[in-house]
Tab-separated table of C-alpha atoms in Angstrom:
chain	number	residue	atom	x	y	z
A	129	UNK	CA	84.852	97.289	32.733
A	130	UNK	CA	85.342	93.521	32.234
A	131	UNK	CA	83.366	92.435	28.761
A	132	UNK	CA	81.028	90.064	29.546
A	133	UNK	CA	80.485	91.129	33.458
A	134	UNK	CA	77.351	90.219	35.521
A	135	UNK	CA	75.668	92.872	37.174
A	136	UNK	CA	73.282	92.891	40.807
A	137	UNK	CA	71.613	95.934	39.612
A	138	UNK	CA	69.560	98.498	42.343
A	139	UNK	CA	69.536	101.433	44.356
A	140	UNK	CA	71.024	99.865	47.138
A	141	UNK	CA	70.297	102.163	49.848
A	142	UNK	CA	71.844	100.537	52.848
A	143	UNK	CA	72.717	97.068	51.576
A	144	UNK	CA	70.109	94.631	52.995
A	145	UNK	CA	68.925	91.481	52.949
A	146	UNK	CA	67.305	92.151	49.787
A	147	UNK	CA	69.816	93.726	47.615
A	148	UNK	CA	72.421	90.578	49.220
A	149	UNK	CA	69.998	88.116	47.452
A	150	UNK	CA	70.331	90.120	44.450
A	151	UNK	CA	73.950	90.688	44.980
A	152	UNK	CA	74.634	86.774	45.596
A	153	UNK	CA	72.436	85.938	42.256
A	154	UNK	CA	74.669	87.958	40.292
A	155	UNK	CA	77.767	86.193	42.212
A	156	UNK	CA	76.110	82.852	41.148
A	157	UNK	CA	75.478	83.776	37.531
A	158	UNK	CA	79.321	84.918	37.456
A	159	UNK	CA	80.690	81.590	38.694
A	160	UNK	CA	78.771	79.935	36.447
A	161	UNK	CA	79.614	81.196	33.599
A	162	UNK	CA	83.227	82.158	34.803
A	163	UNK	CA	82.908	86.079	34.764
A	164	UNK	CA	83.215	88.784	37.355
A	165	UNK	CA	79.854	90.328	38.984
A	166	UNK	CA	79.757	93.863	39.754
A	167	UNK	CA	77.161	96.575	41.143
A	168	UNK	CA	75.082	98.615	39.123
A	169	UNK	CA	73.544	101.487	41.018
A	170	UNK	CA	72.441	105.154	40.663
A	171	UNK	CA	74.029	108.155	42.543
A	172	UNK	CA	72.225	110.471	43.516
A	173	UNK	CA	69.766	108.352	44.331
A	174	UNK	CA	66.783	108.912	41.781
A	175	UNK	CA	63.962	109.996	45.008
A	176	UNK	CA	66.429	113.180	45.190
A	177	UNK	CA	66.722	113.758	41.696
A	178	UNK	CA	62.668	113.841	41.201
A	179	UNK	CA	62.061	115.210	44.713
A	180	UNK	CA	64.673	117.735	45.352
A	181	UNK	CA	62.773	119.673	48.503
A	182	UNK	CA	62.123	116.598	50.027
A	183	UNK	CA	64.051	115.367	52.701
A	184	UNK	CA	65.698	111.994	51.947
A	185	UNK	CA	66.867	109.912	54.975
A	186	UNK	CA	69.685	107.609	53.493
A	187	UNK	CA	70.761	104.790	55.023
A	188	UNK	CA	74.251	104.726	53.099
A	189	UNK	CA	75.801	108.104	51.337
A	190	UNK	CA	77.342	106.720	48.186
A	191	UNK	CA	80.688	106.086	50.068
A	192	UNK	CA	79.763	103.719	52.573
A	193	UNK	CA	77.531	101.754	49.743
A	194	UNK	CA	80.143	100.931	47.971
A	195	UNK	CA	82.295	99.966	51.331
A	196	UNK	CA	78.933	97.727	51.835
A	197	UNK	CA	78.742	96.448	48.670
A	198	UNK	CA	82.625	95.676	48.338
A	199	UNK	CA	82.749	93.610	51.392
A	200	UNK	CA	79.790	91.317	49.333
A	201	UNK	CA	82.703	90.029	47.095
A	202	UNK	CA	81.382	91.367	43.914
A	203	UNK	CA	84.282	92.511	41.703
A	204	UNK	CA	83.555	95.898	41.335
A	205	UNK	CA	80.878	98.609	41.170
A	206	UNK	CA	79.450	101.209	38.123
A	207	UNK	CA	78.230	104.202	39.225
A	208	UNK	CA	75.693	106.140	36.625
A	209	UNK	CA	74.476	109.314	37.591
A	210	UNK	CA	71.149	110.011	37.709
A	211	UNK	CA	70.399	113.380	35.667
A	212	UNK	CA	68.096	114.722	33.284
A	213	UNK	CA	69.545	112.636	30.725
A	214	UNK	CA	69.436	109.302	32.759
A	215	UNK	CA	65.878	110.425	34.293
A	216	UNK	CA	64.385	110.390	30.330
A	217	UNK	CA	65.659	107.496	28.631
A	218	UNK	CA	63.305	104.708	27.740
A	219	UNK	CA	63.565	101.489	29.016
A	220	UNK	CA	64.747	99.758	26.018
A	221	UNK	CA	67.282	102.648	25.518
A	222	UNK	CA	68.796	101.556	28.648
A	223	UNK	CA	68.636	97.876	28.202
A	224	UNK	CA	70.140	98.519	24.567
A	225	UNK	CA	72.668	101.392	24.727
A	226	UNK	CA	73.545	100.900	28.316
A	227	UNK	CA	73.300	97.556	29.507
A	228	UNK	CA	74.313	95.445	26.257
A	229	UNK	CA	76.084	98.694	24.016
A	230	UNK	CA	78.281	100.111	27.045
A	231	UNK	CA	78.376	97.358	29.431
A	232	UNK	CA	78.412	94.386	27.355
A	233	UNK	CA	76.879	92.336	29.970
A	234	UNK	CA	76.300	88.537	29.737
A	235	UNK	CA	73.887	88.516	32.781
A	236	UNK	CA	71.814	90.430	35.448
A	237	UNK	CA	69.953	90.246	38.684
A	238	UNK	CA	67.072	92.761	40.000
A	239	UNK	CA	64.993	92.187	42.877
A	240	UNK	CA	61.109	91.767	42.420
A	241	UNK	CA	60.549	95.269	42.487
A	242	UNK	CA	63.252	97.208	40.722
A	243	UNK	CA	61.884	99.533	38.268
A	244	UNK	CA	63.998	101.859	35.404
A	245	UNK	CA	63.776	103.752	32.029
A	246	UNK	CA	61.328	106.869	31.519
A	247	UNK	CA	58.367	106.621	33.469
A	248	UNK	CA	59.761	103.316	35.135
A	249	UNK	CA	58.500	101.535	32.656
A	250	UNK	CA	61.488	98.994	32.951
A	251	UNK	CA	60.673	96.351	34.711
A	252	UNK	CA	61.880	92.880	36.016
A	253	UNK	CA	59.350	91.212	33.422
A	254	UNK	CA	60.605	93.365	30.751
A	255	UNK	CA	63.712	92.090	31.265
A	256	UNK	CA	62.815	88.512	31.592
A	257	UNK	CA	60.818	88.984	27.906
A	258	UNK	CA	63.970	90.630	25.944
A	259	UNK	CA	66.641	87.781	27.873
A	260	UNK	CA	66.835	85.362	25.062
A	261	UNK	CA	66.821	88.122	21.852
A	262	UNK	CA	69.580	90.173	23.836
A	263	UNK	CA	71.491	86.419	25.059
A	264	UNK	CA	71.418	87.141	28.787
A	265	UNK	CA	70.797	85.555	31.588
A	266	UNK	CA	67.996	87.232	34.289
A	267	UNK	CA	67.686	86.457	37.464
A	268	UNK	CA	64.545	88.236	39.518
A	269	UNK	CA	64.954	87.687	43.413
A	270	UNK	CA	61.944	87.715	45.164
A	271	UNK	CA	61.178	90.017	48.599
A	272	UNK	CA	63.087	88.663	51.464
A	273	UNK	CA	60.931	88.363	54.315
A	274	UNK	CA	61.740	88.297	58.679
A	275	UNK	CA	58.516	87.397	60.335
A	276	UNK	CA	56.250	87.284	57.053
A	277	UNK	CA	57.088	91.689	56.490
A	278	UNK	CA	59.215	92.246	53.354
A	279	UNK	CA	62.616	93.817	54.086
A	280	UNK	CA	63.380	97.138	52.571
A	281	UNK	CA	65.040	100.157	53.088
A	282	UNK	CA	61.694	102.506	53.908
A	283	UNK	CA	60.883	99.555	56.888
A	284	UNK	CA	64.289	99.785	58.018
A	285	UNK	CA	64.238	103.845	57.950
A	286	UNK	CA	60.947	103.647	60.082
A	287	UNK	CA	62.893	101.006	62.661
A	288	UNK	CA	65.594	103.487	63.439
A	289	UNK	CA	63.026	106.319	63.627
A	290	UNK	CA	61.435	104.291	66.304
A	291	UNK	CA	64.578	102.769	67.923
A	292	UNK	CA	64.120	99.616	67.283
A	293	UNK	CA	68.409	98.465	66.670
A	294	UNK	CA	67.404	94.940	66.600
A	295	UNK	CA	64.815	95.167	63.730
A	296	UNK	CA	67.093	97.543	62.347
A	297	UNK	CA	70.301	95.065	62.311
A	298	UNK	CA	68.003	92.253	61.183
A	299	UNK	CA	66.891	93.651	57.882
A	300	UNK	CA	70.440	94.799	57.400
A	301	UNK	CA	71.757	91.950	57.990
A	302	UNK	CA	74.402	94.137	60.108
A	303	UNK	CA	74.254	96.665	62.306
A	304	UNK	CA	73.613	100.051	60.891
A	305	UNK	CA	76.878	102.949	61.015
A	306	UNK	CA	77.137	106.600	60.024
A	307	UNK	CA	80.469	107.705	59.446
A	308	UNK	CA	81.991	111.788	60.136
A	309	UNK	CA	84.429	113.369	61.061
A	310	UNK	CA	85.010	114.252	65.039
A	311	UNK	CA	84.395	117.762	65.703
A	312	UNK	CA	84.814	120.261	68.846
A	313	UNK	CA	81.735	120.673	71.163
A	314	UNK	CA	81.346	122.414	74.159
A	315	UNK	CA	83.906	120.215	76.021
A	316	UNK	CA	80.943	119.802	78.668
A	317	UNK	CA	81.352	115.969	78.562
A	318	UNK	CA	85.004	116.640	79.557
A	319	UNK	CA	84.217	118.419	82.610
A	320	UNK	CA	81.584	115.717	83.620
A	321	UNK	CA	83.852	112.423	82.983
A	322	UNK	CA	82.701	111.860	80.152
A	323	UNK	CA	84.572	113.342	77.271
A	324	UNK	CA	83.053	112.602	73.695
A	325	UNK	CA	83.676	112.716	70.390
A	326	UNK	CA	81.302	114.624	68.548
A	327	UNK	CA	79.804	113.686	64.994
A	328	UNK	CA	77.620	116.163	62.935
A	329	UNK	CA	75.234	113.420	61.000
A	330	UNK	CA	73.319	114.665	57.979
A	331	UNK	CA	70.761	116.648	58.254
A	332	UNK	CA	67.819	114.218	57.117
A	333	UNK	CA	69.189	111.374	59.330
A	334	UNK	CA	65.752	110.452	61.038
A	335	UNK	CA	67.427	107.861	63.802
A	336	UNK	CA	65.542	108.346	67.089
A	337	UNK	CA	66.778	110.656	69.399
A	338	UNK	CA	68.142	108.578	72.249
A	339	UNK	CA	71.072	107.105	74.000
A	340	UNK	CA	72.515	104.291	72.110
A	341	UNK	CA	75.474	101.241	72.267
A	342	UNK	CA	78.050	101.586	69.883
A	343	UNK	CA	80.918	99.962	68.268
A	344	UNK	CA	83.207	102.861	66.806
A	345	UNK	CA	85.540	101.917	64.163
A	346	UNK	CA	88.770	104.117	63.363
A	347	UNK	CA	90.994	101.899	60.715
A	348	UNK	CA	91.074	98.493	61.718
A	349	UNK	CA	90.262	99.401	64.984
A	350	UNK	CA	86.938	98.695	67.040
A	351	UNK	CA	86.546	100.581	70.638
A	352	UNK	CA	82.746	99.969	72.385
A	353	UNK	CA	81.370	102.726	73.691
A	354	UNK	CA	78.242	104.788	74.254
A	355	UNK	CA	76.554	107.375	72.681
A	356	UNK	CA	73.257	110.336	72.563
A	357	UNK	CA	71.800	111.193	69.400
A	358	UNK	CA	69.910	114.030	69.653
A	359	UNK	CA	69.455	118.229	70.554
A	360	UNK	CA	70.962	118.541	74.767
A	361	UNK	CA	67.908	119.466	76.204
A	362	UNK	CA	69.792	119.570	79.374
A	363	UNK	CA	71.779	122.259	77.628
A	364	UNK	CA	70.807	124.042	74.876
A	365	UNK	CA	68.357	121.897	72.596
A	366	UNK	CA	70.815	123.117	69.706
A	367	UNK	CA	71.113	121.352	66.043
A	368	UNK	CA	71.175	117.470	66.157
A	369	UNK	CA	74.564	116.213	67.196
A	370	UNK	CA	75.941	112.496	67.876
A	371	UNK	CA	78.307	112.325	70.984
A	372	UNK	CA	80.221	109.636	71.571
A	373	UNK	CA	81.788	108.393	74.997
A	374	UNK	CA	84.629	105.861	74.207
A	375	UNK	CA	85.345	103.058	76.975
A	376	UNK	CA	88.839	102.783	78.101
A	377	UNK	CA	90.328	104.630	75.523
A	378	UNK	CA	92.735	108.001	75.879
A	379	UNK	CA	93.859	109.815	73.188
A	380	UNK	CA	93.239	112.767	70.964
A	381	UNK	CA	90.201	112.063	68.304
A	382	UNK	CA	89.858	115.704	66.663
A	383	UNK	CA	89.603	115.367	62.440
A	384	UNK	CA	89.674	111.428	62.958
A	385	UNK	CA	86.937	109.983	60.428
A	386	UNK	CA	85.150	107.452	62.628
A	387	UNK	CA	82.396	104.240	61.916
A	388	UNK	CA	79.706	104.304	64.400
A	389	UNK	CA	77.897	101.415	64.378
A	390	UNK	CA	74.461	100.962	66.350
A	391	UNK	CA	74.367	97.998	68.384
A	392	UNK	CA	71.769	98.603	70.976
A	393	UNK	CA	69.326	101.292	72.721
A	394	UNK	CA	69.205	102.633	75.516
A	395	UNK	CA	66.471	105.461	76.195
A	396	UNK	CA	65.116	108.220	75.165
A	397	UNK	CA	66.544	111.300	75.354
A	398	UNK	CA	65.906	113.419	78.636
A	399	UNK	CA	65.920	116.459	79.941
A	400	UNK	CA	67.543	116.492	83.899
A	401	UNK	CA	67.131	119.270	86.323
A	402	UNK	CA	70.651	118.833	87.662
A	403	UNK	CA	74.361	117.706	86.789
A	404	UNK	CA	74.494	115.141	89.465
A	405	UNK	CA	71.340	113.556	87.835
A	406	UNK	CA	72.844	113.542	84.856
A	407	UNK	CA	76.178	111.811	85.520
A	408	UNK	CA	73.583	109.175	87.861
A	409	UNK	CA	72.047	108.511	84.184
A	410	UNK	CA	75.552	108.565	82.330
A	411	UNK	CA	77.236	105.870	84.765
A	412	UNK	CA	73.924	103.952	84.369
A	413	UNK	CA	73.590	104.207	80.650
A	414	UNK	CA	77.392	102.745	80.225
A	415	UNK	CA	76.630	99.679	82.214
A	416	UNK	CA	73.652	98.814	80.180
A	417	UNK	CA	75.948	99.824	76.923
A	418	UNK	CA	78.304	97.719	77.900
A	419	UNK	CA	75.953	94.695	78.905
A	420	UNK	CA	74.559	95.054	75.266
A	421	UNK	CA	77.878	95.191	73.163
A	422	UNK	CA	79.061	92.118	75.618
A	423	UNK	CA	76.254	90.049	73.932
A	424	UNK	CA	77.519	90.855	70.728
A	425	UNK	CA	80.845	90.677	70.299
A	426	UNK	CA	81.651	90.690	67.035
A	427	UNK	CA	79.047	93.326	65.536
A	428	UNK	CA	80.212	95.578	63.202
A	429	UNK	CA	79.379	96.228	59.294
A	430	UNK	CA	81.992	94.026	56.951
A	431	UNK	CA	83.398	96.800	55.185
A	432	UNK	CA	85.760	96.242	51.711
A	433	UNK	CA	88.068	98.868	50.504
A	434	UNK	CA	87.038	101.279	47.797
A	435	UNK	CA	89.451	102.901	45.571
């Protein structure tokens, strides 16, 4: 790590509004003072470490954070894991041994509400107090607000539990996107024109079960489609499953690693007492996909490489 660095430090869960004000302080304090800014964040994330048993739904896994957060144009990103060891070190252990010892760090920005150390006693007025003894500069961002409510990632979370893409998007400043591996189904989609490629999401992803407008990335790639998030209760109400229909696109998807990002949806999810219902629904579901990704053309998560 660069001596001297500026760090936006945070959890980061899906990379919104909130952490980019942090993100572009740090950028600011960096060109400043003519040194590279780089992410500071936690893996696992430290609700999982104190709350094993319960389920966390994460808007990023630690891969696509750091795809998030190098497409910010920070210079880089430290990962510290969050153990026992991490989970009981005081506050001014952290700020002395980690931050100024380890990192060497001429500056830092937190948002308003960013606590750390033992206890979470650290806080952004702790760090404001010990700036000029340690010689750094603090910046504290303030909550970001849409329509006077605060962004953060627990609103966001309860936005995709209820559908609501555009909220969603807002606070992200982006759309949201999962990204797995395609996997073989029951080839039912096939046999009804509409073949899919099939995604197993994590198991605490609480998105709404629906029918949804995508923008799948593969590479460099983007191909619009439409997808259903949810158990098949036309089928077999089995395990949570993402299907994805791909417009005008042929070709063989098995083992790809696809983005899916969520531009738009649909409905809920339904149960239909025939095939011939169901492919009514299907053909109608596409047009209103493909209405919806025509009035955004560009949507998709900026993305930077990770090495």
């Amino acid at each position: 790590m660069p001596r001297g660095a500026v760090v936006a430090m945070g959890n980061f869960d899906g990379v919104h509004l909130g952490h980019r004000a942090v993100i572009e302080a740090a950028l600011q304090i960096g060109k400043a003072h003519g040194k590279p800014a780089l992410a500071l964040t936690f893996e696992p994330h430290p609700r999982s470490f104190f709350s094993p048993n319960t389920p966390q739904f994460r808007l990023t896994d630690e891969t696509n954070k750091l795809r998030l957060l190098a497409g910010t144009g920070l210079a880089g990103a430290v990962v510290m894991t969050f153990d026992k060891n991490r989970a009981g070190t005081s506050a001014q252990d952290f700020i002395h041994h980690d931050l100024i010892g380890r990192l060497e760090i001429s500056g830092i920005a937190v948002g308003y509400d960013f606590h750390f150390g033992k206890g979470r006693v650290g806080s952004p007025s702790l760090l404001v107090a010990e700036a000029p003894r340690l010689g750094i500069e603090v910046d504290v961002q303030a909550h970001v607000d849409i329509e006077e409510r605060p962004v953060s990632s627990s609103a966001i979370r309860m936005a995709l539990a209820e559908g609501q893409i555009e909220d969603a998007t807002a606070m992200l400043g982006g759309p949201w996107f999962v990204t797995g591996k395609v996997i073989h189904g029951e080839k039912r989609g096939r046999n009804l024109g509409y073949p899919t490629a099939n995604i197993r999401l994590d198991k605490n992803c609480g998105l709404k079960h629906g029918i949804y407008a995508v923008r799948v990335g593969r590479g460099s790639e983007r191909i619009d489609g439409v997808a259903s998030f949810g158990r098949r209760p036309t089928f077999d109400n089995g395990a949570p499953l993402l299907e994805v229909f791909l417009f005008d696109f042929k070709g063989d998807l098995y083992d790809n690693v696809l983005d899916v990002a969520f531009i738009g949806f649909i409905r809920n999810e339904l149960k239909f007492d025939n095939i011939e219902a169901l492919i009514r629904q299907m053909d109608d579901d596409s047009a209103r996909a493909r209405t919806q990704l025509a009035a955004a053309p560009g949507a998709f998560p900026k993305l930077g490489a990770i090495d």
